[in-house]
Amino acid sequence: MTAIAIRVESETPNAAFFEALDAQLEQSPQLLEGAPLVIDFEKVPGLENRMRIGALVDELRKRRLLVFGVQNAGPKQVEAAEGLGLIPVKVGREAPLPEPATQRKRKIDRLLPPDNRVITHPVRSGQMVVAERGDLTIIGSVSSGAELVAAGNIHVYGRMRGRAMAGCHGDESARIFCQSQSAELLAIAGLYRTSESIGDDLGNCPVQVFLKDDRLCVEALA
């Protein structure tokens, strides 16, 4: 399923921007509600402040829009977005490569010891849990509207109904394991599938999610 891109054309989206968006939602609610969305930064290279990007994401999510990533983002925008639990999505083959400074930062991050996280309670709607430098394990259910983000693998020992994004820094070997899969979105290293494309035959059963030949695979576990 292809994501819908929302192009931001001002570094400070104003009331007119959100009024136009609200009008579009009212006119065609089925077009955007529940669809995976990415924010397109092509027209706003100077929008790098994490708080301002976070405020934009909050406003979009208040409208029940499923924002999960960014595209056409510069290195500082990617860093801010990742801090908010968003993943960078490449646009075709001509997507710009990270600048050397960003590459150096990620190499340094890989040299740091893993910082795995284990959460022993349910994750509720609207909550985000991030494992910046390691695996994330949830012992409990994950509600619809909740987000899990990890640099490494994600394990959910309970019903998974929210969004899980593993390998958020580009680790294509990362995997997602769900004891009972009913996810809104599953993503690894920028490749994703939504509930519509996962299929009913893999609902409410244990699965593993992995990348193979540039495809995101969801496979039932015996």
JSON list of C-alpha atoms in Angstrom, two decimals:
[
{"chain": "A", "resi": 1, "resn": "MET", "atom": "CA", "xyz": [0.00, 0.00, 0.00]},
{"chain": "A", "resi": 2, "resn": "THR", "atom": "CA", "xyz": [1.38, 3.42, -0.96]},
{"chain": "A", "resi": 3, "resn": "ALA", "atom": "CA", "xyz": [1.64, 6.13, 1.66]},
{"chain": "A", "resi": 4, "resn": "ILE", "atom": "CA", "xyz": [-0.01, 9.49, 1.16]},
{"chain": "A", "resi": 5, "resn": "ALA", "atom": "CA", "xyz": [2.38, 12.44, 1.39]},
{"chain": "A", "resi": 6, "resn": "ILE", "atom": "CA", "xyz": [1.34, 15.71, 2.98]},
{"chain": "A", "resi": 7, "resn": "ARG", "atom": "CA", "xyz": [3.53, 18.45, 1.56]},
{"chain": "A", "resi": 8, "resn": "VAL", "atom": "CA", "xyz": [4.32, 21.27, 3.95]},
{"chain": "A", "resi": 9, "resn": "GLU", "atom": "CA", "xyz": [5.06, 24.55, 2.17]},
{"chain": "A", "resi": 10, "resn": "SER", "atom": "CA", "xyz": [5.63, 26.84, 5.15]},
{"chain": "A", "resi": 11, "resn": "GLU", "atom": "CA", "xyz": [8.05, 26.46, 8.04]},
{"chain": "A", "resi": 12, "resn": "THR", "atom": "CA", "xyz": [5.23, 27.58, 10.33]},
{"chain": "A", "resi": 13, "resn": "PRO", "atom": "CA", "xyz": [1.99, 25.95, 9.11]},
{"chain": "A", "resi": 14, "resn": "ASN", "atom": "CA", "xyz": [-0.76, 28.41, 10.00]},
{"chain": "A", "resi": 15, "resn": "ALA", "atom": "CA", "xyz": [-4.49, 28.28, 10.52]},
{"chain": "A", "resi": 16, "resn": "ALA", "atom": "CA", "xyz": [-5.11, 28.43, 6.76]},
{"chain": "A", "resi": 17, "resn": "PHE", "atom": "CA", "xyz": [-3.11, 25.21, 6.28]},
{"chain": "A", "resi": 18, "resn": "PHE", "atom": "CA", "xyz": [-5.15, 23.32, 8.85]},
{"chain": "A", "resi": 19, "resn": "GLU", "atom": "CA", "xyz": [-8.43, 24.85, 7.66]},
{"chain": "A", "resi": 20, "resn": "ALA", "atom": "CA", "xyz": [-7.70, 23.57, 4.15]},
{"chain": "A", "resi": 21, "resn": "LEU", "atom": "CA", "xyz": [-6.80, 20.17, 5.57]},
{"chain": "A", "resi": 22, "resn": "ASP", "atom": "CA", "xyz": [-9.99, 20.06, 7.65]},
{"chain": "A", "resi": 23, "resn": "ALA", "atom": "CA", "xyz": [-12.02, 20.96, 4.58]},
{"chain": "A", "resi": 24, "resn": "GLN", "atom": "CA", "xyz": [-10.41, 18.09, 2.66]},
{"chain": "A", "resi": 25, "resn": "LEU", "atom": "CA", "xyz": [-11.10, 15.69, 5.51]},
{"chain": "A", "resi": 26, "resn": "GLU", "atom": "CA", "xyz": [-14.72, 16.77, 5.69]},
{"chain": "A", "resi": 27, "resn": "GLN", "atom": "CA", "xyz": [-15.15, 16.42, 1.95]},
{"chain": "A", "resi": 28, "resn": "SER", "atom": "CA", "xyz": [-13.37, 13.07, 1.58]},
{"chain": "A", "resi": 29, "resn": "PRO", "atom": "CA", "xyz": [-12.84, 11.50, 5.02]},
{"chain": "A", "resi": 30, "resn": "GLN", "atom": "CA", "xyz": [-12.23, 8.06, 3.55]},
{"chain": "A", "resi": 31, "resn": "LEU", "atom": "CA", "xyz": [-9.25, 9.36, 1.57]},
{"chain": "A", "resi": 32, "resn": "LEU", "atom": "CA", "xyz": [-7.02, 10.21, 4.52]},
{"chain": "A", "resi": 33, "resn": "GLU", "atom": "CA", "xyz": [-8.43, 8.77, 7.72]},
{"chain": "A", "resi": 34, "resn": "GLY", "atom": "CA", "xyz": [-6.57, 5.59, 8.59]},
{"chain": "A", "resi": 35, "resn": "ALA", "atom": "CA", "xyz": [-4.23, 5.87, 5.60]},
{"chain": "A", "resi": 36, "resn": "PRO", "atom": "CA", "xyz": [-0.47, 5.81, 6.23]},
{"chain": "A", "resi": 37, "resn": "LEU", "atom": "CA", "xyz": [0.93, 9.33, 5.90]},
{"chain": "A", "resi": 38, "resn": "VAL", "atom": "CA", "xyz": [4.37, 10.83, 5.49]},
{"chain": "A", "resi": 39, "resn": "ILE", "atom": "CA", "xyz": [5.29, 14.49, 5.84]},
{"chain": "A", "resi": 40, "resn": "ASP", "atom": "CA", "xyz": [7.09, 15.87, 2.78]},
{"chain": "A", "resi": 41, "resn": "PHE", "atom": "CA", "xyz": [9.79, 18.43, 3.68]},
{"chain": "A", "resi": 42, "resn": "GLU", "atom": "CA", "xyz": [10.90, 19.20, 0.12]},
{"chain": "A", "resi": 43, "resn": "LYS", "atom": "CA", "xyz": [9.59, 22.80, 0.26]},
{"chain": "A", "resi": 44, "resn": "VAL", "atom": "CA", "xyz": [10.74, 23.53, 3.82]},
{"chain": "A", "resi": 45, "resn": "PRO", "atom": "CA", "xyz": [14.43, 22.64, 4.20]},
{"chain": "A", "resi": 46, "resn": "GLY", "atom": "CA", "xyz": [14.66, 25.11, 7.09]},
{"chain": "A", "resi": 47, "resn": "LEU", "atom": "CA", "xyz": [12.03, 23.39, 9.23]},
{"chain": "A", "resi": 48, "resn": "GLU", "atom": "CA", "xyz": [14.48, 21.59, 11.51]},
{"chain": "A", "resi": 49, "resn": "ASN", "atom": "CA", "xyz": [13.28, 22.41, 15.01]},
{"chain": "A", "resi": 50, "resn": "ARG", "atom": "CA", "xyz": [12.10, 19.26, 16.77]},
{"chain": "A", "resi": 51, "resn": "MET", "atom": "CA", "xyz": [9.45, 21.07, 18.82]},
{"chain": "A", "resi": 52, "resn": "ARG", "atom": "CA", "xyz": [7.92, 22.68, 15.73]},
{"chain": "A", "resi": 53, "resn": "ILE", "atom": "CA", "xyz": [7.92, 19.40, 13.83]},
{"chain": "A", "resi": 54, "resn": "GLY", "atom": "CA", "xyz": [6.42, 17.71, 16.88]},
{"chain": "A", "resi": 55, "resn": "ALA", "atom": "CA", "xyz": [3.66, 20.33, 17.07]},
{"chain": "A", "resi": 56, "resn": "LEU", "atom": "CA", "xyz": [2.85, 19.68, 13.40]},
{"chain": "A", "resi": 57, "resn": "VAL", "atom": "CA", "xyz": [2.69, 15.93, 13.99]},
{"chain": "A", "resi": 58, "resn": "ASP", "atom": "CA", "xyz": [0.44, 16.45, 17.03]},
{"chain": "A", "resi": 59, "resn": "GLU", "atom": "CA", "xyz": [-1.98, 18.57, 15.00]},
{"chain": "A", "resi": 60, "resn": "LEU", "atom": "CA", "xyz": [-2.14, 15.92, 12.27]},
{"chain": "A", "resi": 61, "resn": "ARG", "atom": "CA", "xyz": [-2.70, 13.12, 14.75]},
{"chain": "A", "resi": 62, "resn": "LYS", "atom": "CA", "xyz": [-5.47, 15.07, 16.47]},
{"chain": "A", "resi": 63, "resn": "ARG", "atom": "CA", "xyz": [-7.28, 14.65, 13.16]},
{"chain": "A", "resi": 64, "resn": "ARG", "atom": "CA", "xyz": [-6.81, 10.86, 13.37]},
{"chain": "A", "resi": 65, "resn": "LEU", "atom": "CA", "xyz": [-4.19, 10.88, 10.63]},
{"chain": "A", "resi": 66, "resn": "LEU", "atom": "CA", "xyz": [-1.71, 8.00, 10.71]},
{"chain": "A", "resi": 67, "resn": "VAL", "atom": "CA", "xyz": [1.61, 9.87, 10.46]},
{"chain": "A", "resi": 68, "resn": "PHE", "atom": "CA", "xyz": [4.55, 7.48, 10.57]},
{"chain": "A", "resi": 69, "resn": "GLY", "atom": "CA", "xyz": [7.39, 8.96, 8.51]},
{"chain": "A", "resi": 70, "resn": "VAL", "atom": "CA", "xyz": [9.02, 11.80, 6.59]},
{"chain": "A", "resi": 71, "resn": "GLN", "atom": "CA", "xyz": [10.37, 12.15, 3.07]},
{"chain": "A", "resi": 72, "resn": "ASN", "atom": "CA", "xyz": [12.64, 14.59, 1.24]},
{"chain": "A", "resi": 73, "resn": "ALA", "atom": "CA", "xyz": [14.11, 15.46, 4.64]},
{"chain": "A", "resi": 74, "resn": "GLY", "atom": "CA", "xyz": [17.58, 16.85, 5.30]},
{"chain": "A", "resi": 75, "resn": "PRO", "atom": "CA", "xyz": [19.93, 15.35, 7.91]},
{"chain": "A", "resi": 76, "resn": "LYS", "atom": "CA", "xyz": [18.76, 17.61, 10.75]},
{"chain": "A", "resi": 77, "resn": "GLN", "atom": "CA", "xyz": [15.13, 17.01, 9.84]},
{"chain": "A", "resi": 78, "resn": "VAL", "atom": "CA", "xyz": [15.72, 13.25, 9.85]},
{"chain": "A", "resi": 79, "resn": "GLU", "atom": "CA", "xyz": [17.37, 13.50, 13.26]},
{"chain": "A", "resi": 80, "resn": "ALA", "atom": "CA", "xyz": [14.44, 15.51, 14.65]},
{"chain": "A", "resi": 81, "resn": "ALA", "atom": "CA", "xyz": [11.89, 13.16, 13.07]},
{"chain": "A", "resi": 82, "resn": "GLU", "atom": "CA", "xyz": [13.60, 10.05, 14.45]},
{"chain": "A", "resi": 83, "resn": "GLY", "atom": "CA", "xyz": [13.53, 11.65, 17.89]},
{"chain": "A", "resi": 84, "resn": "LEU", "atom": "CA", "xyz": [9.75, 11.85, 17.50]},
{"chain": "A", "resi": 85, "resn": "GLY", "atom": "CA", "xyz": [9.47, 8.20, 16.49]},
{"chain": "A", "resi": 86, "resn": "LEU", "atom": "CA", "xyz": [9.06, 8.89, 12.76]},
{"chain": "A", "resi": 87, "resn": "ILE", "atom": "CA", "xyz": [11.02, 6.99, 10.14]},
{"chain": "A", "resi": 88, "resn": "PRO", "atom": "CA", "xyz": [12.69, 8.45, 7.02]},
{"chain": "A", "resi": 89, "resn": "VAL", "atom": "CA", "xyz": [11.13, 7.10, 3.83]},
{"chain": "A", "resi": 90, "resn": "LYS", "atom": "CA", "xyz": [13.11, 7.15, 0.60]},
{"chain": "A", "resi": 91, "resn": "VAL", "atom": "CA", "xyz": [11.47, 8.54, -2.52]},
{"chain": "A", "resi": 92, "resn": "GLY", "atom": "CA", "xyz": [12.47, 6.43, -5.51]},
{"chain": "A", "resi": 93, "resn": "ARG", "atom": "CA", "xyz": [16.10, 5.88, -6.45]},
{"chain": "A", "resi": 94, "resn": "GLU", "atom": "CA", "xyz": [17.02, 9.54, -6.43]},
{"chain": "A", "resi": 95, "resn": "ALA", "atom": "CA", "xyz": [16.53, 10.03, -2.69]},
{"chain": "A", "resi": 96, "resn": "PRO", "atom": "CA", "xyz": [19.48, 12.02, -1.31]},
{"chain": "A", "resi": 97, "resn": "LEU", "atom": "CA", "xyz": [22.09, 10.11, 0.66]},
{"chain": "A", "resi": 98, "resn": "PRO", "atom": "CA", "xyz": [22.79, 11.23, 4.23]},
{"chain": "A", "resi": 99, "resn": "GLU", "atom": "CA", "xyz": [25.51, 13.82, 4.60]},
{"chain": "A", "resi": 100, "resn": "PRO", "atom": "CA", "xyz": [28.84, 12.65, 6.02]},
{"chain": "A", "resi": 101, "resn": "ALA", "atom": "CA", "xyz": [28.13, 14.19, 9.44]},
{"chain": "A", "resi": 102, "resn": "THR", "atom": "CA", "xyz": [24.98, 12.12, 9.77]},
{"chain": "A", "resi": 103, "resn": "GLN", "atom": "CA", "xyz": [26.82, 9.01, 8.64]},
{"chain": "A", "resi": 104, "resn": "ARG", "atom": "CA", "xyz": [29.52, 9.61, 11.26]},
{"chain": "A", "resi": 105, "resn": "LYS", "atom": "CA", "xyz": [26.90, 10.07, 13.97]},
{"chain": "A", "resi": 106, "resn": "ARG", "atom": "CA", "xyz": [25.23, 6.78, 13.08]},
{"chain": "A", "resi": 107, "resn": "LYS", "atom": "CA", "xyz": [28.59, 4.97, 13.06]},
{"chain": "A", "resi": 108, "resn": "ILE", "atom": "CA", "xyz": [29.27, 6.34, 16.54]},
{"chain": "A", "resi": 109, "resn": "ASP", "atom": "CA", "xyz": [25.80, 5.24, 17.67]},
{"chain": "A", "resi": 110, "resn": "ARG", "atom": "CA", "xyz": [26.53, 1.71, 16.47]},
{"chain": "A", "resi": 111, "resn": "LEU", "atom": "CA", "xyz": [29.68, 1.63, 18.60]},
{"chain": "A", "resi": 112, "resn": "LEU", "atom": "CA", "xyz": [27.74, 2.47, 21.76]},
{"chain": "A", "resi": 113, "resn": "PRO", "atom": "CA", "xyz": [26.52, -0.48, 23.84]},
{"chain": "A", "resi": 114, "resn": "PRO", "atom": "CA", "xyz": [22.94, -1.60, 23.11]},
{"chain": "A", "resi": 115, "resn": "ASP", "atom": "CA", "xyz": [20.28, -0.09, 25.31]},
{"chain": "A", "resi": 116, "resn": "ASN", "atom": "CA", "xyz": [17.49, -2.65, 25.21]},
{"chain": "A", "resi": 117, "resn": "ARG", "atom": "CA", "xyz": [14.16, -1.82, 26.84]},
{"chain": "A", "resi": 118, "resn": "VAL", "atom": "CA", "xyz": [11.63, -4.13, 28.47]},
{"chain": "A", "resi": 119, "resn": "ILE", "atom": "CA", "xyz": [8.16, -2.78, 29.26]},
{"chain": "A", "resi": 120, "resn": "THR", "atom": "CA", "xyz": [6.07, -4.94, 31.59]},
{"chain": "A", "resi": 121, "resn": "HIS", "atom": "CA", "xyz": [2.70, -3.21, 31.24]},
{"chain": "A", "resi": 122, "resn": "PRO", "atom": "CA", "xyz": [0.24, -2.54, 28.41]},
{"chain": "A", "resi": 123, "resn": "VAL", "atom": "CA", "xyz": [0.93, 0.35, 26.02]},
{"chain": "A", "resi": 124, "resn": "ARG", "atom": "CA", "xyz": [-2.17, 2.47, 25.65]},
{"chain": "A", "resi": 125, "resn": "SER", "atom": "CA", "xyz": [-3.49, 4.48, 22.72]},
{"chain": "A", "resi": 126, "resn": "GLY", "atom": "CA", "xyz": [-1.52, 7.67, 22.14]},
{"chain": "A", "resi": 127, "resn": "GLN", "atom": "CA", "xyz": [1.58, 6.40, 23.94]},
{"chain": "A", "resi": 128, "resn": "MET", "atom": "CA", "xyz": [4.94, 6.01, 22.21]},
{"chain": "A", "resi": 129, "resn": "VAL", "atom": "CA", "xyz": [7.72, 3.73, 23.46]},
{"chain": "A", "resi": 130, "resn": "VAL", "atom": "CA", "xyz": [11.18, 4.13, 21.92]},
{"chain": "A", "resi": 131, "resn": "ALA", "atom": "CA", "xyz": [14.33, 2.00, 22.17]},
{"chain": "A", "resi": 132, "resn": "GLU", "atom": "CA", "xyz": [16.87, 4.35, 20.62]},
{"chain": "A", "resi": 133, "resn": "ARG", "atom": "CA", "xyz": [19.84, 1.94, 20.59]},
{"chain": "A", "resi": 134, "resn": "GLY", "atom": "CA", "xyz": [18.52, -1.58, 20.93]},
{"chain": "A", "resi": 135, "resn": "ASP", "atom": "CA", "xyz": [15.62, -4.00, 21.06]},
{"chain": "A", "resi": 136, "resn": "LEU", "atom": "CA", "xyz": [12.21, -3.26, 22.53]},
{"chain": "A", "resi": 137, "resn": "THR", "atom": "CA", "xyz": [10.20, -5.90, 24.37]},
{"chain": "A", "resi": 138, "resn": "ILE", "atom": "CA", "xyz": [6.61, -5.36, 25.46]},
{"chain": "A", "resi": 139, "resn": "ILE", "atom": "CA", "xyz": [5.08, -7.81, 27.93]},
{"chain": "A", "resi": 140, "resn": "GLY", "atom": "CA", "xyz": [1.43, -6.91, 27.53]},
{"chain": "A", "resi": 141, "resn": "SER", "atom": "CA", "xyz": [-0.95, -5.64, 24.89]},
{"chain": "A", "resi": 142, "resn": "VAL", "atom": "CA", "xyz": [-0.40, -2.66, 22.59]},
{"chain": "A", "resi": 143, "resn": "SER", "atom": "CA", "xyz": [-3.56, -0.67, 21.90]},
{"chain": "A", "resi": 144, "resn": "SER", "atom": "CA", "xyz": [-4.65, 0.84, 18.61]},
{"chain": "A", "resi": 145, "resn": "GLY", "atom": "CA", "xyz": [-3.04, 4.27, 18.26]},
{"chain": "A", "resi": 146, "resn": "ALA", "atom": "CA", "xyz": [0.05, 3.32, 20.27]},
{"chain": "A", "resi": 147, "resn": "GLU", "atom": "CA", "xyz": [3.52, 3.36, 18.70]},
{"chain": "A", "resi": 148, "resn": "LEU", "atom": "CA", "xyz": [6.59, 1.19, 19.22]},
{"chain": "A", "resi": 149, "resn": "VAL", "atom": "CA", "xyz": [9.90, 2.33, 17.75]},
{"chain": "A", "resi": 150, "resn": "ALA", "atom": "CA", "xyz": [13.24, 0.53, 18.04]},
{"chain": "A", "resi": 151, "resn": "ALA", "atom": "CA", "xyz": [16.67, 0.65, 16.49]},
{"chain": "A", "resi": 152, "resn": "GLY", "atom": "CA", "xyz": [16.72, -3.14, 16.72]},
{"chain": "A", "resi": 153, "resn": "ASN", "atom": "CA", "xyz": [14.04, -5.81, 17.04]},
{"chain": "A", "resi": 154, "resn": "ILE", "atom": "CA", "xyz": [10.58, -5.47, 18.55]},
{"chain": "A", "resi": 155, "resn": "HIS", "atom": "CA", "xyz": [8.94, -8.25, 20.59]},
{"chain": "A", "resi": 156, "resn": "VAL", "atom": "CA", "xyz": [5.32, -8.04, 21.70]},
{"chain": "A", "resi": 157, "resn": "TYR", "atom": "CA", "xyz": [4.08, -10.68, 24.15]},
{"chain": "A", "resi": 158, "resn": "GLY", "atom": "CA", "xyz": [0.41, -9.79, 23.93]},
{"chain": "A", "resi": 159, "resn": "ARG", "atom": "CA", "xyz": [-2.04, -8.49, 21.35]},
{"chain": "A", "resi": 160, "resn": "MET", "atom": "CA", "xyz": [-0.43, -6.02, 18.96]},
{"chain": "A", "resi": 161, "resn": "ARG", "atom": "CA", "xyz": [-2.99, -3.52, 17.64]},
{"chain": "A", "resi": 162, "resn": "GLY", "atom": "CA", "xyz": [-0.89, -0.38, 17.24]},
{"chain": "A", "resi": 163, "resn": "ARG", "atom": "CA", "xyz": [2.09, 0.54, 15.07]},
{"chain": "A", "resi": 164, "resn": "ALA", "atom": "CA", "xyz": [5.52, -1.10, 15.30]},
{"chain": "A", "resi": 165, "resn": "MET", "atom": "CA", "xyz": [8.60, 0.32, 13.56]},
{"chain": "A", "resi": 166, "resn": "ALA", "atom": "CA", "xyz": [11.82, -1.68, 13.95]},
{"chain": "A", "resi": 167, "resn": "GLY", "atom": "CA", "xyz": [15.25, -0.89, 12.51]},
{"chain": "A", "resi": 168, "resn": "CYS", "atom": "CA", "xyz": [14.38, 2.80, 12.68]},
{"chain": "A", "resi": 169, "resn": "HIS", "atom": "CA", "xyz": [17.99, 3.82, 11.94]},
{"chain": "A", "resi": 170, "resn": "GLY", "atom": "CA", "xyz": [18.14, 1.65, 8.84]},
{"chain": "A", "resi": 171, "resn": "ASP", "atom": "CA", "xyz": [18.97, -1.80, 10.26]},
{"chain": "A", "resi": 172, "resn": "GLU", "atom": "CA", "xyz": [17.53, -4.10, 7.60]},
{"chain": "A", "resi": 173, "resn": "SER", "atom": "CA", "xyz": [18.25, -7.20, 9.71]},
{"chain": "A", "resi": 174, "resn": "ALA", "atom": "CA", "xyz": [15.78, -6.09, 12.40]},
{"chain": "A", "resi": 175, "resn": "ARG", "atom": "CA", "xyz": [12.64, -8.14, 12.97]},
{"chain": "A", "resi": 176, "resn": "ILE", "atom": "CA", "xyz": [9.26, -7.78, 14.65]},
{"chain": "A", "resi": 177, "resn": "PHE", "atom": "CA", "xyz": [7.70, -10.62, 16.63]},
{"chain": "A", "resi": 178, "resn": "CYS", "atom": "CA", "xyz": [4.06, -10.47, 17.73]},
{"chain": "A", "resi": 179, "resn": "GLN", "atom": "CA", "xyz": [2.25, -13.03, 19.85]},
{"chain": "A", "resi": 180, "resn": "SER", "atom": "CA", "xyz": [-1.10, -11.90, 18.43]},
{"chain": "A", "resi": 181, "resn": "GLN", "atom": "CA", "xyz": [-0.92, -9.68, 15.36]},
{"chain": "A", "resi": 182, "resn": "SER", "atom": "CA", "xyz": [-3.65, -7.10, 14.66]},
{"chain": "A", "resi": 183, "resn": "ALA", "atom": "CA", "xyz": [-1.34, -4.19, 13.86]},
{"chain": "A", "resi": 184, "resn": "GLU", "atom": "CA", "xyz": [-2.27, -0.94, 12.15]},
{"chain": "A", "resi": 185, "resn": "LEU", "atom": "CA", "xyz": [1.20, -0.69, 10.65]},
{"chain": "A", "resi": 186, "resn": "LEU", "atom": "CA", "xyz": [4.39, -2.77, 10.66]},
{"chain": "A", "resi": 187, "resn": "ALA", "atom": "CA", "xyz": [7.65, -1.27, 9.39]},
{"chain": "A", "resi": 188, "resn": "ILE", "atom": "CA", "xyz": [11.32, -2.20, 9.20]},
{"chain": "A", "resi": 189, "resn": "ALA", "atom": "CA", "xyz": [13.99, 0.24, 8.00]},
{"chain": "A", "resi": 190, "resn": "GLY", "atom": "CA", "xyz": [11.44, 2.40, 6.20]},
{"chain": "A", "resi": 191, "resn": "LEU", "atom": "CA", "xyz": [9.53, -0.38, 4.42]},
{"chain": "A", "resi": 192, "resn": "TYR", "atom": "CA", "xyz": [6.05, -0.91, 5.77]},
{"chain": "A", "resi": 193, "resn": "ARG", "atom": "CA", "xyz": [2.71, -2.65, 5.45]},
{"chain": "A", "resi": 194, "resn": "THR", "atom": "CA", "xyz": [-0.63, -1.59, 6.86]},
{"chain": "A", "resi": 195, "resn": "SER", "atom": "CA", "xyz": [-3.47, -3.70, 8.21]},
{"chain": "A", "resi": 196, "resn": "GLU", "atom": "CA", "xyz": [-5.18, -3.68, 4.80]},
{"chain": "A", "resi": 197, "resn": "SER", "atom": "CA", "xyz": [-2.17, -5.21, 3.05]},
{"chain": "A", "resi": 198, "resn": "ILE", "atom": "CA", "xyz": [-1.20, -7.71, 5.77]},
{"chain": "A", "resi": 199, "resn": "GLY", "atom": "CA", "xyz": [-4.27, -9.88, 5.22]},
{"chain": "A", "resi": 200, "resn": "ASP", "atom": "CA", "xyz": [-6.95, -11.37, 7.43]},
{"chain": "A", "resi": 201, "resn": "ASP", "atom": "CA", "xyz": [-5.29, -14.79, 7.41]},
{"chain": "A", "resi": 202, "resn": "LEU", "atom": "CA", "xyz": [-2.47, -13.38, 9.57]},
{"chain": "A", "resi": 203, "resn": "GLY", "atom": "CA", "xyz": [-4.77, -11.65, 12.05]},
{"chain": "A", "resi": 204, "resn": "ASN", "atom": "CA", "xyz": [-4.81, -12.62, 15.73]},
{"chain": "A", "resi": 205, "resn": "CYS", "atom": "CA", "xyz": [-2.00, -15.13, 15.33]},
{"chain": "A", "resi": 206, "resn": "PRO", "atom": "CA", "xyz": [1.73, -15.17, 16.16]},
{"chain": "A", "resi": 207, "resn": "VAL", "atom": "CA", "xyz": [3.89, -13.73, 13.38]},
{"chain": "A", "resi": 208, "resn": "GLN", "atom": "CA", "xyz": [7.37, -12.58, 12.58]},
{"chain": "A", "resi": 209, "resn": "VAL", "atom": "CA", "xyz": [8.11, -9.65, 10.29]},
{"chain": "A", "resi": 210, "resn": "PHE", "atom": "CA", "xyz": [11.34, -9.34, 8.31]},
{"chain": "A", "resi": 211, "resn": "LEU", "atom": "CA", "xyz": [12.85, -7.95, 5.12]},
{"chain": "A", "resi": 212, "resn": "LYS", "atom": "CA", "xyz": [13.67, -10.17, 2.16]},
{"chain": "A", "resi": 213, "resn": "ASP", "atom": "CA", "xyz": [14.63, -8.98, -1.33]},
{"chain": "A", "resi": 214, "resn": "ASP", "atom": "CA", "xyz": [13.53, -5.41, -0.51]},
{"chain": "A", "resi": 215, "resn": "ARG", "atom": "CA", "xyz": [10.09, -6.62, 0.56]},
{"chain": "A", "resi": 216, "resn": "LEU", "atom": "CA", "xyz": [8.49, -6.58, 3.98]},
{"chain": "A", "resi": 217, "resn": "CYS", "atom": "CA", "xyz": [7.37, -10.13, 4.78]},
{"chain": "A", "resi": 218, "resn": "VAL", "atom": "CA", "xyz": [4.85, -11.11, 7.45]},
{"chain": "A", "resi": 219, "resn": "GLU", "atom": "CA", "xyz": [5.00, -14.81, 8.24]},
{"chain": "A", "resi": 220, "resn": "ALA", "atom": "CA", "xyz": [2.93, -16.88, 10.65]},
{"chain": "A", "resi": 221, "resn": "LEU", "atom": "CA", "xyz": [4.83, -18.68, 13.39]},
{"chain": "A", "resi": 222, "resn": "ALA", "atom": "CA", "xyz": [4.00, -22.28, 14.15]}
]
